[in-house]
Amino acid sequence: MNQLCLEEVGDPLAMERAGPKVAILLGTFRGQQYLAEQLNSIAAQTHSNWAVWASDDGSTDDTLAILASFRSQWPVGRLSIQAGPGKGFVANFLALTCSTGIKADYYAYSDQDDIWEADKLERALQWLESIPPDIPALYCARTRLVDSNNQEIGFSPLFGNPCFTNALVQNIAGGNTMVFNNAARALLQQAGAQLPVVFHDWWVYMAVTGCGGKVFFDPVPALRYRQHEGNVIGVNSSWQARLQRMRKLWQGQHRQWNADHIAALRQLENRLTPENREILNQFAQAREKSLLPRLVHLGRSGVSRQSRLGNIALFAAAIFKKL
Protein backbone atom coordinates (compact mmCIF):
# COMPACT_ATOMS: atom_id res chain seq x y z
CA MET A 1 0.00 0.00 0.00
CA ASN A 2 1.17 3.56 -0.64
CA GLN A 3 3.26 4.73 2.36
CA LEU A 4 1.39 8.02 2.48
CA CYS A 5 -1.84 6.09 2.91
CA LEU A 6 -0.44 4.34 5.98
CA GLU A 7 1.59 6.98 7.75
CA GLU A 8 0.73 10.52 6.71
CA VAL A 9 -3.04 10.63 6.43
CA GLY A 10 -3.28 12.82 9.53
CA ASP A 11 -0.69 15.34 8.29
CA PRO A 12 -2.47 18.25 6.48
CA LEU A 13 0.71 19.34 4.71
CA ALA A 14 1.37 15.83 3.48
CA MET A 15 -2.18 15.51 2.17
CA GLU A 16 -1.92 18.87 0.40
CA ARG A 17 1.22 17.65 -1.32
CA ALA A 18 -0.70 14.53 -2.34
CA GLY A 19 -3.07 16.65 -4.44
CA PRO A 20 -6.82 17.26 -4.31
CA LYS A 21 -8.89 15.23 -1.88
CA VAL A 22 -11.34 12.67 -3.24
CA ALA A 23 -14.30 11.46 -1.19
CA ILE A 24 -15.09 7.91 -2.28
CA LEU A 25 -18.82 7.29 -1.81
CA LEU A 26 -19.24 3.55 -1.25
CA GLY A 27 -22.70 1.99 -1.11
CA THR A 28 -22.83 -1.45 0.53
CA PHE A 29 -25.48 -4.11 1.06
CA ARG A 30 -24.67 -7.74 1.75
CA GLY A 31 -21.35 -7.35 -0.01
CA GLN A 32 -19.16 -9.69 2.02
CA GLN A 33 -18.02 -11.82 -0.91
CA TYR A 34 -16.11 -9.18 -2.87
CA LEU A 35 -15.87 -6.12 -0.63
CA ALA A 36 -12.34 -6.73 0.70
CA GLU A 37 -10.95 -6.99 -2.83
CA GLN A 38 -12.57 -3.70 -3.77
CA LEU A 39 -11.23 -1.93 -0.67
CA ASN A 40 -7.74 -3.26 -1.40
CA SER A 41 -7.93 -1.87 -4.93
CA ILE A 42 -8.88 1.54 -3.51
CA ALA A 43 -5.91 1.37 -1.13
CA ALA A 44 -3.63 0.71 -4.12
CA GLN A 45 -4.57 3.93 -5.95
CA THR A 46 -1.70 5.95 -7.35
CA HIS A 47 -3.54 9.09 -6.21
CA SER A 48 -3.24 8.83 -2.44
CA ASN A 49 -5.36 11.70 -1.08
CA TRP A 50 -8.71 9.97 -0.62
CA ALA A 51 -11.15 8.94 2.09
CA VAL A 52 -13.91 6.35 1.90
CA TRP A 53 -17.41 7.07 3.15
CA ALA A 54 -19.29 3.79 3.35
CA SER A 55 -23.07 3.80 3.70
CA ASP A 56 -24.46 0.39 4.54
CA ASP A 57 -28.09 -0.19 3.69
CA GLY A 58 -28.88 -2.86 6.27
CA SER A 59 -26.49 -5.74 5.63
CA THR A 60 -27.08 -8.90 7.65
CA ASP A 61 -23.90 -10.69 6.50
CA ASP A 62 -20.28 -9.82 7.34
CA THR A 63 -20.20 -6.56 5.35
CA LEU A 64 -20.10 -4.32 8.42
CA ALA A 65 -17.44 -6.49 10.06
CA ILE A 66 -15.26 -6.24 6.94
CA LEU A 67 -15.67 -2.47 6.86
CA ALA A 68 -14.82 -2.23 10.56
CA SER A 69 -11.72 -4.37 10.04
CA PHE A 70 -10.42 -2.12 7.27
CA ARG A 71 -11.21 0.97 9.32
CA SER A 72 -9.11 -0.39 12.18
CA GLN A 73 -6.21 -1.23 9.85
CA TRP A 74 -6.24 2.07 7.97
CA PRO A 75 -5.20 5.41 9.52
CA VAL A 76 -7.84 7.44 11.32
CA GLY A 77 -10.06 9.27 8.85
CA ARG A 78 -9.51 6.92 5.92
CA LEU A 79 -12.82 5.07 6.28
CA SER A 80 -16.07 6.30 7.79
CA ILE A 81 -19.10 4.03 8.16
CA GLN A 82 -22.71 5.15 8.41
CA ALA A 83 -26.18 3.67 8.13
CA GLY A 84 -27.96 4.12 4.82
CA PRO A 85 -31.60 5.18 4.45
CA GLY A 86 -32.71 1.58 3.85
CA LYS A 87 -34.59 2.43 0.66
CA GLY A 88 -32.41 0.77 -1.96
CA PHE A 89 -29.12 1.53 -3.67
CA VAL A 90 -30.29 4.68 -5.50
CA ALA A 91 -31.45 6.36 -2.29
CA ASN A 92 -28.27 5.21 -0.57
CA PHE A 93 -25.98 6.83 -3.15
CA LEU A 94 -28.06 10.01 -3.30
CA ALA A 95 -27.95 10.29 0.50
CA LEU A 96 -24.16 10.05 0.38
CA THR A 97 -24.01 12.58 -2.44
CA CYS A 98 -26.10 15.13 -0.59
CA SER A 99 -24.59 14.62 2.87
CA THR A 100 -23.32 17.96 4.16
CA GLY A 101 -20.89 16.16 6.45
CA ILE A 102 -18.78 14.94 3.52
CA LYS A 103 -16.41 17.54 2.11
CA ALA A 104 -13.73 17.09 -0.54
CA ASP A 105 -12.49 18.50 -3.83
CA TYR A 106 -13.93 15.62 -5.87
CA TYR A 107 -16.34 12.74 -5.34
CA ALA A 108 -16.14 9.20 -6.71
CA TYR A 109 -18.90 6.60 -6.57
CA SER A 110 -17.85 3.09 -5.67
CA ASP A 111 -19.73 -0.19 -5.85
CA GLN A 112 -18.86 -2.94 -3.39
CA ASP A 113 -17.83 -5.66 -5.83
CA ASP A 114 -15.55 -4.11 -8.47
CA ILE A 115 -11.77 -3.90 -8.69
CA TRP A 116 -10.41 -0.46 -9.48
CA GLU A 117 -7.46 -0.03 -11.80
CA ALA A 118 -4.59 1.53 -9.83
CA ASP A 119 -4.69 4.77 -11.86
CA LYS A 120 -8.48 5.19 -11.82
CA LEU A 121 -8.51 8.32 -9.65
CA GLU A 122 -5.32 9.70 -11.18
CA ARG A 123 -6.77 9.52 -14.70
CA ALA A 124 -10.04 11.09 -13.60
CA LEU A 125 -8.30 13.98 -11.86
CA GLN A 126 -6.05 14.66 -14.84
CA TRP A 127 -9.17 15.61 -16.79
CA LEU A 128 -11.21 17.15 -13.96
CA GLU A 129 -8.36 19.48 -12.97
CA SER A 130 -8.45 20.95 -16.49
CA ILE A 131 -12.04 22.19 -15.99
CA PRO A 132 -12.66 25.52 -14.20
CA PRO A 133 -14.02 24.76 -10.71
CA ASP A 134 -17.24 26.73 -11.25
CA ILE A 135 -18.27 24.48 -14.17
CA PRO A 136 -19.98 21.18 -13.27
CA ALA A 137 -17.71 18.39 -14.49
CA LEU A 138 -18.22 14.63 -14.62
CA TYR A 139 -15.66 11.98 -15.52
CA CYS A 140 -16.81 8.49 -16.47
CA ALA A 141 -15.19 5.60 -18.29
CA ARG A 142 -15.44 2.30 -20.02
CA THR A 143 -15.05 -0.84 -17.92
CA ARG A 144 -13.35 -4.21 -18.29
CA LEU A 145 -15.90 -6.95 -17.65
CA VAL A 146 -14.90 -9.88 -15.43
CA ASP A 147 -16.77 -12.86 -14.03
CA SER A 148 -17.15 -13.79 -10.37
CA ASN A 149 -13.61 -15.21 -10.41
CA ASN A 150 -12.10 -12.03 -11.89
CA GLN A 151 -11.61 -13.64 -15.30
CA GLU A 152 -11.97 -11.21 -18.22
CA ILE A 153 -15.06 -11.67 -20.39
CA GLY A 154 -15.11 -8.46 -22.44
CA PHE A 155 -15.65 -4.71 -22.26
CA SER A 156 -18.58 -2.40 -21.68
CA PRO A 157 -19.79 -0.42 -24.73
CA LEU A 158 -17.60 2.39 -26.02
CA PHE A 159 -19.73 5.54 -26.06
CA GLY A 160 -19.03 9.04 -27.32
CA ASN A 161 -20.52 12.53 -27.48
CA PRO A 162 -22.07 12.83 -23.99
CA CYS A 163 -24.84 15.45 -24.14
CA PHE A 164 -28.23 16.34 -22.68
CA THR A 165 -30.21 15.14 -25.71
CA ASN A 166 -28.68 11.72 -25.16
CA ALA A 167 -28.96 11.80 -21.36
CA LEU A 168 -32.74 12.28 -21.52
CA VAL A 169 -33.21 8.85 -23.10
CA GLN A 170 -30.05 6.86 -22.31
CA ASN A 171 -27.48 6.46 -19.57
CA ILE A 172 -24.00 5.90 -20.97
CA ALA A 173 -22.09 6.40 -17.73
CA GLY A 174 -21.67 3.68 -15.12
CA GLY A 175 -21.80 5.10 -11.62
CA ASN A 176 -18.92 2.87 -10.55
CA THR A 177 -16.65 4.87 -12.91
CA MET A 178 -17.94 8.36 -12.05
CA VAL A 179 -15.86 11.11 -10.45
CA PHE A 180 -17.26 14.66 -10.27
CA ASN A 181 -16.38 18.08 -8.88
CA ASN A 182 -18.00 20.31 -6.28
CA ALA A 183 -19.88 22.34 -8.89
CA ALA A 184 -21.59 19.14 -10.05
CA ARG A 185 -22.25 18.08 -6.50
CA ALA A 186 -23.88 21.44 -5.74
CA LEU A 187 -26.43 20.74 -8.47
CA LEU A 188 -27.22 17.36 -6.98
CA GLN A 189 -27.54 18.83 -3.50
CA GLN A 190 -29.87 21.53 -4.80
CA ALA A 191 -32.20 18.90 -6.27
CA GLY A 192 -31.95 16.87 -3.07
CA ALA A 193 -31.76 13.21 -2.17
CA GLN A 194 -35.53 12.56 -2.21
CA LEU A 195 -35.95 12.11 -5.95
CA PRO A 196 -37.87 9.37 -7.81
CA VAL A 197 -35.03 8.86 -10.29
CA VAL A 198 -34.37 5.42 -11.76
CA PHE A 199 -30.60 5.28 -11.24
CA HIS A 200 -28.32 7.69 -9.41
CA ASP A 201 -25.71 7.64 -12.18
CA TRP A 202 -28.25 8.37 -14.92
CA TRP A 203 -29.49 11.28 -12.82
CA VAL A 204 -25.97 12.70 -12.47
CA TYR A 205 -25.47 12.44 -16.24
CA MET A 206 -28.75 14.30 -16.88
CA ALA A 207 -28.16 16.97 -14.26
CA VAL A 208 -24.60 17.81 -15.32
CA THR A 209 -25.28 17.92 -19.06
CA GLY A 210 -28.60 19.73 -18.59
CA CYS A 211 -27.00 22.50 -16.57
CA GLY A 212 -24.22 23.18 -19.05
CA GLY A 213 -21.56 21.04 -17.42
CA LYS A 214 -18.78 19.04 -19.04
CA VAL A 215 -18.73 15.25 -19.33
CA PHE A 216 -15.77 13.15 -20.44
CA PHE A 217 -16.18 9.48 -21.32
CA ASP A 218 -12.77 7.86 -21.02
CA PRO A 219 -12.28 5.05 -23.55
CA VAL A 220 -9.65 3.48 -21.28
CA PRO A 221 -11.28 1.05 -18.80
CA ALA A 222 -11.21 2.44 -15.26
CA LEU A 223 -12.02 -0.75 -13.39
CA ARG A 224 -12.83 -4.42 -13.52
CA TYR A 225 -16.64 -4.61 -13.44
CA ARG A 226 -17.65 -7.89 -11.90
CA GLN A 227 -20.63 -9.67 -13.44
CA HIS A 228 -22.26 -12.13 -11.06
CA GLU A 229 -25.66 -13.35 -9.89
CA GLY A 230 -25.81 -10.81 -7.07
CA ASN A 231 -25.44 -7.74 -9.32
CA VAL A 232 -28.13 -5.15 -8.72
CA ILE A 233 -27.21 -3.79 -12.15
CA GLY A 234 -25.02 -5.48 -14.73
CA VAL A 235 -23.84 -4.48 -18.17
CA ASN A 236 -26.91 -4.19 -20.39
CA SER A 237 -25.41 -4.74 -23.83
CA SER A 238 -26.31 -8.42 -24.30
CA TRP A 239 -29.22 -9.49 -26.49
CA GLN A 240 -31.00 -10.79 -23.42
CA ALA A 241 -30.66 -7.37 -21.78
CA ARG A 242 -31.90 -5.67 -24.94
CA LEU A 243 -34.97 -7.92 -24.99
CA GLN A 244 -35.63 -7.14 -21.35
CA ARG A 245 -35.44 -3.41 -22.10
CA MET A 246 -37.88 -3.82 -24.97
CA ARG A 247 -40.27 -5.70 -22.70
CA LYS A 248 -40.10 -2.94 -20.11
CA LEU A 249 -40.60 -0.35 -22.85
CA TRP A 250 -43.82 -1.93 -24.07
CA GLN A 251 -45.06 -2.46 -20.53
CA GLY A 252 -44.84 1.30 -19.99
CA GLN A 253 -41.97 1.32 -17.52
CA HIS A 254 -39.86 3.69 -19.61
CA ARG A 255 -42.76 6.12 -19.84
CA GLN A 256 -42.90 6.26 -16.04
CA TRP A 257 -39.13 6.65 -15.88
CA ASN A 258 -39.30 9.62 -18.25
CA ALA A 259 -42.05 11.20 -16.17
CA ASP A 260 -39.92 10.82 -13.04
CA HIS A 261 -36.85 12.27 -14.75
CA ILE A 262 -38.76 15.26 -16.09
CA ALA A 263 -40.08 15.95 -12.59
CA ALA A 264 -36.56 15.68 -11.15
CA LEU A 265 -35.13 18.03 -13.77
CA ARG A 266 -37.81 20.59 -12.92
CA GLN A 267 -36.05 20.85 -9.53
CA LEU A 268 -33.09 22.30 -11.43
CA GLU A 269 -35.08 24.32 -13.96
CA ASN A 270 -33.41 27.58 -12.92
CA ARG A 271 -30.00 25.99 -13.53
CA LEU A 272 -30.73 24.42 -16.92
CA THR A 273 -29.25 26.26 -19.88
CA PRO A 274 -31.91 28.06 -21.97
CA GLU A 275 -31.29 25.63 -24.82
CA ASN A 276 -31.64 22.59 -22.62
CA ARG A 277 -34.72 23.98 -20.91
CA GLU A 278 -36.32 24.22 -24.34
CA ILE A 279 -35.19 20.68 -25.19
CA LEU A 280 -36.76 19.41 -21.97
CA ASN A 281 -40.01 21.25 -22.70
CA GLN A 282 -40.16 19.88 -26.25
CA PHE A 283 -39.53 16.35 -24.98
CA ALA A 284 -42.14 16.70 -22.21
CA GLN A 285 -44.72 18.04 -24.68
CA ALA A 286 -43.98 15.31 -27.21
CA ARG A 287 -44.99 12.66 -24.68
CA GLU A 288 -48.51 14.08 -24.38
CA LYS A 289 -49.37 15.01 -27.98
CA SER A 290 -51.27 13.06 -30.59
CA LEU A 291 -49.20 11.09 -33.09
CA LEU A 292 -48.04 13.68 -35.67
CA PRO A 293 -47.45 16.55 -33.20
CA ARG A 294 -45.73 14.02 -30.94
CA LEU A 295 -43.23 13.11 -33.63
CA VAL A 296 -42.71 16.77 -34.55
CA HIS A 297 -41.94 17.76 -30.95
CA LEU A 298 -39.70 14.75 -30.51
CA GLY A 299 -37.74 15.75 -33.60
CA ARG A 300 -37.43 19.32 -32.35
CA SER A 301 -36.13 18.11 -29.01
CA GLY A 302 -33.25 16.35 -30.75
CA VAL A 303 -33.16 13.46 -28.28
CA SER A 304 -31.27 10.40 -29.47
CA ARG A 305 -29.61 7.21 -28.33
CA GLN A 306 -26.10 6.16 -29.31
CA SER A 307 -26.89 3.36 -31.72
CA ARG A 308 -29.06 2.93 -34.81
CA LEU A 309 -31.04 0.14 -33.16
CA GLY A 310 -31.55 2.31 -30.10
CA ASN A 311 -32.91 5.16 -32.20
CA ILE A 312 -35.26 2.80 -34.04
CA ALA A 313 -36.61 1.66 -30.67
CA LEU A 314 -36.91 5.30 -29.58
CA PHE A 315 -38.93 6.17 -32.70
CA ALA A 316 -41.16 3.12 -32.22
CA ALA A 317 -41.76 4.08 -28.60
CA ALA A 318 -42.79 7.55 -29.72
CA ILE A 319 -45.25 6.14 -32.26
CA PHE A 320 -46.94 3.94 -29.67
CA LYS A 321 -46.82 6.60 -26.93
CA LYS A 322 -44.44 4.64 -24.73
CA LEU A 323 -41.99 7.49 -24.11
Tab-separated table of N, CA and C in Angstrom, residues 141-223:
chain	number	residue	atom	x	y	z
A	141	ALA	N	-16.107	6.390	-17.474
A	141	ALA	CA	-15.192	5.603	-18.288
A	141	ALA	C	-15.792	4.263	-18.683
A	142	ARG	N	-15.136	3.669	-19.631
A	142	ARG	CA	-15.435	2.296	-20.023
A	142	ARG	C	-14.977	1.359	-18.904
A	143	THR	N	-15.471	0.125	-18.909
A	143	THR	CA	-15.053	-0.843	-17.918
A	143	THR	C	-14.611	-2.152	-18.576
A	144	ARG	N	-13.753	-2.862	-17.878
A	144	ARG	CA	-13.348	-4.206	-18.286
A	144	ARG	C	-14.252	-5.193	-17.537
A	145	LEU	N	-14.955	-6.035	-18.258
A	145	LEU	CA	-15.895	-6.954	-17.646
A	145	LEU	C	-15.182	-8.223	-17.186
A	146	VAL	N	-15.476	-8.639	-15.958
A	146	VAL	CA	-14.901	-9.876	-15.433
A	146	VAL	C	-16.011	-10.697	-14.792
A	147	ASP	N	-15.781	-12.008	-14.675
A	147	ASP	CA	-16.772	-12.863	-14.034
A	147	ASP	C	-16.541	-12.886	-12.520
A	148	SER	N	-17.240	-13.759	-11.825
A	148	SER	CA	-17.154	-13.792	-10.371
A	148	SER	C	-15.761	-14.179	-9.880
A	149	ASN	N	-14.971	-14.815	-10.757
A	149	ASN	CA	-13.612	-15.208	-10.406
A	149	ASN	C	-12.561	-14.240	-10.938
A	150	ASN	N	-12.991	-13.063	-11.379
A	150	ASN	CA	-12.104	-12.025	-11.893
A	150	ASN	C	-11.435	-12.415	-13.208
A	151	GLN	N	-12.104	-13.270	-13.979
A	151	GLN	CA	-11.606	-13.641	-15.300
A	151	GLN	C	-12.251	-12.725	-16.347
A	152	GLU	N	-11.451	-12.171	-17.249
A	152	GLU	CA	-11.967	-11.207	-18.216
A	152	GLU	C	-12.942	-11.867	-19.187
A	153	ILE	N	-14.057	-11.165	-19.453
A	153	ILE	CA	-15.062	-11.670	-20.385
A	153	ILE	C	-15.438	-10.626	-21.442
A	154	GLY	N	-14.809	-9.466	-21.419
A	154	GLY	CA	-15.114	-8.459	-22.441
A	154	GLY	C	-15.016	-7.048	-21.910
A	155	PHE	N	-15.668	-6.125	-22.624
A	155	PHE	CA	-15.653	-4.714	-22.262
A	155	PHE	C	-17.068	-4.160	-22.311
A	156	SER	N	-17.314	-3.118	-21.559
A	156	SER	CA	-18.579	-2.402	-21.680
A	156	SER	C	-18.575	-1.620	-22.992
A	157	PRO	N	-19.745	-1.159	-23.458
A	157	PRO	CA	-19.792	-0.422	-24.727
A	157	PRO	C	-18.911	0.829	-24.700
A	158	LEU	N	-18.407	1.177	-25.867
A	158	LEU	CA	-17.603	2.391	-26.016
A	158	LEU	C	-18.504	3.495	-26.547
A	159	PHE	N	-18.817	4.460	-25.692
A	159	PHE	CA	-19.726	5.541	-26.060
A	159	PHE	C	-18.948	6.813	-26.379
A	160	GLY	N	-19.618	7.749	-27.014
A	160	GLY	CA	-19.029	9.041	-27.317
A	160	GLY	C	-20.081	10.131	-27.284
A	161	ASN	N	-19.641	11.366	-27.403
A	161	ASN	CA	-20.520	12.532	-27.479
A	161	ASN	C	-21.542	12.596	-26.349
A	162	PRO	N	-21.117	12.656	-25.095
A	162	PRO	CA	-22.066	12.835	-23.995
A	162	PRO	C	-22.771	14.181	-24.122
A	163	CYS	N	-24.084	14.206	-23.998
A	163	CYS	CA	-24.842	15.454	-24.142
A	163	CYS	C	-26.223	15.264	-23.542
A	164	PHE	N	-26.921	16.376	-23.329
A	164	PHE	CA	-28.226	16.344	-22.678
A	164	PHE	C	-29.263	15.628	-23.526
A	165	THR	N	-29.223	15.798	-24.845
A	165	THR	CA	-30.211	15.142	-25.708
A	165	THR	C	-30.058	13.629	-25.656
A	166	ASN	N	-28.877	13.150	-25.370
A	166	ASN	CA	-28.683	11.717	-25.161
A	166	ASN	C	-29.087	11.315	-23.752
A	167	ALA	N	-28.705	12.144	-22.760
A	167	ALA	CA	-28.957	11.799	-21.362
A	167	ALA	C	-30.442	11.643	-21.057
A	168	LEU	N	-31.299	12.379	-21.774
A	168	LEU	CA	-32.737	12.283	-21.515
A	168	LEU	C	-33.280	10.887	-21.798
A	169	VAL	N	-32.648	10.141	-22.695
A	169	VAL	CA	-33.212	8.854	-23.098
A	169	VAL	C	-32.237	7.689	-22.951
A	170	GLN	N	-31.015	7.955	-22.439
A	170	GLN	CA	-30.051	6.865	-22.306
A	170	GLN	C	-28.987	7.237	-21.284
A	171	ASN	N	-28.603	6.261	-20.483
A	171	ASN	CA	-27.479	6.458	-19.575
A	171	ASN	C	-26.254	5.752	-20.128
A	172	ILE	N	-25.219	6.510	-20.436
A	172	ILE	CA	-23.998	5.900	-20.972
A	172	ILE	C	-22.931	5.734	-19.907
A	173	ALA	N	-23.151	6.314	-18.729
A	173	ALA	CA	-22.086	6.405	-17.733
A	173	ALA	C	-22.377	5.507	-16.541
A	174	GLY	N	-21.516	4.522	-16.303
A	174	GLY	CA	-21.669	3.682	-15.123
A	174	GLY	C	-21.258	4.440	-13.873
A	175	GLY	N	-22.107	4.387	-12.852
A	175	GLY	CA	-21.803	5.096	-11.622
A	175	GLY	C	-20.498	4.655	-10.988
A	176	ASN	N	-20.155	3.373	-11.160
A	176	ASN	CA	-18.917	2.871	-10.553
A	176	ASN	C	-17.660	3.485	-11.169
A	177	THR	N	-17.796	4.187	-12.296
A	177	THR	CA	-16.649	4.869	-12.907
A	177	THR	C	-16.669	6.377	-12.660
A	178	MET	N	-17.740	6.909	-12.106
A	178	MET	CA	-17.938	8.362	-12.047
A	178	MET	C	-17.089	9.042	-10.982
A	179	VAL	N	-16.514	10.181	-11.372
A	179	VAL	CA	-15.862	11.108	-10.454
A	179	VAL	C	-16.316	12.504	-10.868
A	180	PHE	N	-16.729	13.338	-9.913
A	180	PHE	CA	-17.256	14.661	-10.267
A	180	PHE	C	-16.783	15.710	-9.276
A	181	ASN	N	-16.912	16.978	-9.691
A	181	ASN	CA	-16.385	18.075	-8.880
A	181	ASN	C	-17.462	18.682	-7.994
A	182	ASN	N	-17.061	19.694	-7.220
A	182	ASN	CA	-17.998	20.313	-6.281
A	182	ASN	C	-19.106	21.074	-6.985
A	183	ALA	N	-18.832	21.629	-8.164
A	183	ALA	CA	-19.885	22.340	-8.890
A	183	ALA	C	-20.975	21.366	-9.314
A	184	ALA	N	-20.594	20.159	-9.719
A	184	ALA	CA	-21.591	19.138	-10.055
A	184	ALA	C	-22.331	18.690	-8.808
A	185	ARG	N	-21.597	18.519	-7.731
A	185	ARG	CA	-22.248	18.082	-6.497
A	185	ARG	C	-23.258	19.113	-5.994
A	186	ALA	N	-22.949	20.392	-6.178
A	186	ALA	CA	-23.880	21.440	-5.740
A	186	ALA	C	-25.220	21.319	-6.460
A	187	LEU	N	-25.182	20.958	-7.730
A	187	LEU	CA	-26.435	20.740	-8.467
A	187	LEU	C	-27.235	19.611	-7.842
A	188	LEU	N	-26.550	18.514	-7.539
A	188	LEU	CA	-27.224	17.355	-6.976
A	188	LEU	C	-27.780	17.660	-5.589
A	189	GLN	N	-27.047	18.438	-4.825
A	189	GLN	CA	-27.540	18.826	-3.505
A	189	GLN	C	-28.742	19.754	-3.615
A	190	GLN	N	-28.730	20.641	-4.607
A	190	GLN	CA	-29.872	21.529	-4.797
A	190	GLN	C	-31.144	20.735	-5.091
A	191	ALA	N	-31.033	19.719	-5.944
A	191	ALA	CA	-32.201	18.898	-6.273
A	191	ALA	C	-32.613	18.028	-5.092
A	192	GLY	N	-31.652	17.636	-4.267
A	192	GLY	CA	-31.953	16.869	-3.071
A	192	GLY	C	-31.872	15.367	-3.265
A	193	ALA	N	-31.900	14.663	-2.147
A	193	ALA	CA	-31.765	13.205	-2.165
A	193	ALA	C	-33.099	12.493	-2.340
A	194	GLN	N	-34.199	13.190	-2.133
A	194	GLN	CA	-35.525	12.558	-2.211
A	194	GLN	C	-36.102	12.711	-3.612
A	195	LEU	N	-35.506	12.023	-4.561
A	195	LEU	CA	-35.948	12.112	-5.947
A	195	LEU	C	-36.375	10.734	-6.451
A	196	PRO	N	-37.404	10.668	-7.294
A	196	PRO	CA	-37.866	9.371	-7.811
A	196	PRO	C	-37.112	8.932	-9.058
A	197	VAL	N	-35.796	9.195	-9.092
A	197	VAL	CA	-35.026	8.864	-10.293
A	197	VAL	C	-34.759	7.363	-10.345
A	198	VAL	N	-34.536	6.861	-11.560
A	198	VAL	CA	-34.373	5.422	-11.762
A	198	VAL	C	-33.023	4.948	-11.237
A	199	PHE	N	-31.948	5.619	-11.657
A	199	PHE	CA	-30.596	5.277	-11.236
A	199	PHE	C	-29.851	6.553	-10.880
A	200	HIS	N	-29.058	6.495	-9.848
A	200	HIS	CA	-28.324	7.686	-9.408
A	200	HIS	C	-27.345	8.163	-10.476
A	201	ASP	N	-26.688	7.217	-11.180
A	201	ASP	CA	-25.705	7.637	-12.181
A	201	ASP	C	-26.371	8.280	-13.389
A	202	TRP	N	-27.504	7.762	-13.809
A	202	TRP	CA	-28.253	8.373	-14.916
A	202	TRP	C	-28.659	9.792	-14.535
A	203	TRP	N	-29.090	9.955	-13.293
A	203	TRP	CA	-29.493	11.278	-12.819
A	203	TRP	C	-28.321	12.258	-12.855
A	204	VAL	N	-27.141	11.821	-12.434
A	204	VAL	CA	-25.968	12.702	-12.471
A	204	VAL	C	-25.656	13.112	-13.908
A	205	TYR	N	-25.722	12.160	-14.826
A	205	TYR	CA	-25.466	12.441	-16.244
A	205	TYR	C	-26.460	13.477	-16.769
A	206	MET	N	-27.737	13.331	-16.443
A	206	MET	CA	-28.748	14.296	-16.885
A	206	MET	C	-28.524	15.670	-16.267
A	207	ALA	N	-28.284	15.695	-14.958
A	207	ALA	CA	-28.157	16.973	-14.260
A	207	ALA	C	-26.950	17.767	-14.761
A	208	VAL	N	-25.816	17.109	-14.906
A	208	VAL	CA	-24.602	17.814	-15.319
A	208	VAL	C	-24.716	18.316	-16.752
A	209	THR	N	-25.163	17.466	-17.671
A	209	THR	CA	-25.280	17.923	-19.057
A	209	THR	C	-26.379	18.967	-19.196
A	210	GLY	N	-27.488	18.791	-18.490
A	210	GLY	CA	-28.596	19.731	-18.595
A	210	GLY	C	-28.237	21.126	-18.129
A	211	CYS	N	-27.356	21.201	-17.142
A	211	CYS	CA	-26.995	22.497	-16.567
A	211	CYS	C	-25.702	23.060	-17.151
A	212	GLY	N	-25.353	22.597	-18.337
A	212	GLY	CA	-24.224	23.180	-19.048
A	212	GLY	C	-22.868	22.704	-18.590
A	213	GLY	N	-22.831	21.569	-17.886
A	213	GLY	CA	-21.560	21.038	-17.418
A	213	GLY	C	-20.816	20.273	-18.496
A	214	LYS	N	-19.635	19.803	-18.133
A	214	LYS	CA	-18.785	19.043	-19.041
A	214	LYS	C	-18.766	17.579	-18.615
A	215	VAL	N	-18.814	16.688	-19.597
A	215	VAL	CA	-18.727	15.252	-19.329
A	215	VAL	C	-17.661	14.656	-20.241
A	216	PHE	N	-16.793	13.849	-19.658
A	216	PHE	CA	-15.770	13.155	-20.436
A	216	PHE	C	-15.941	11.656	-20.246
A	217	PHE	N	-16.107	10.933	-21.357
A	217	PHE	CA	-16.182	9.477	-21.321
A	217	PHE	C	-14.824	8.929	-21.739
A	218	ASP	N	-14.116	8.365	-20.784
A	218	ASP	CA	-12.769	7.862	-21.017
A	218	ASP	C	-12.849	6.491	-21.701
A	219	PRO	N	-12.238	6.346	-22.873
A	219	PRO	CA	-12.282	5.048	-23.553
A	219	PRO	C	-11.401	3.988	-22.892
A	220	VAL	N	-10.521	4.424	-21.987
A	220	VAL	CA	-9.653	3.477	-21.279
A	220	VAL	C	-10.405	2.929	-20.061
A	221	PRO	N	-10.536	1.621	-19.926
A	221	PRO	CA	-11.281	1.051	-18.796
A	221	PRO	C	-10.722	1.512	-17.453
A	222	ALA	N	-11.621	1.918	-16.559
A	222	ALA	CA	-11.215	2.439	-15.256
A	222	ALA	C	-11.228	1.369	-14.172
A	223	LEU	N	-11.900	0.267	-14.425
A	223	LEU	CA	-12.025	-0.753	-13.389
A	223	LEU	C	-12.429	-2.084	-13.999
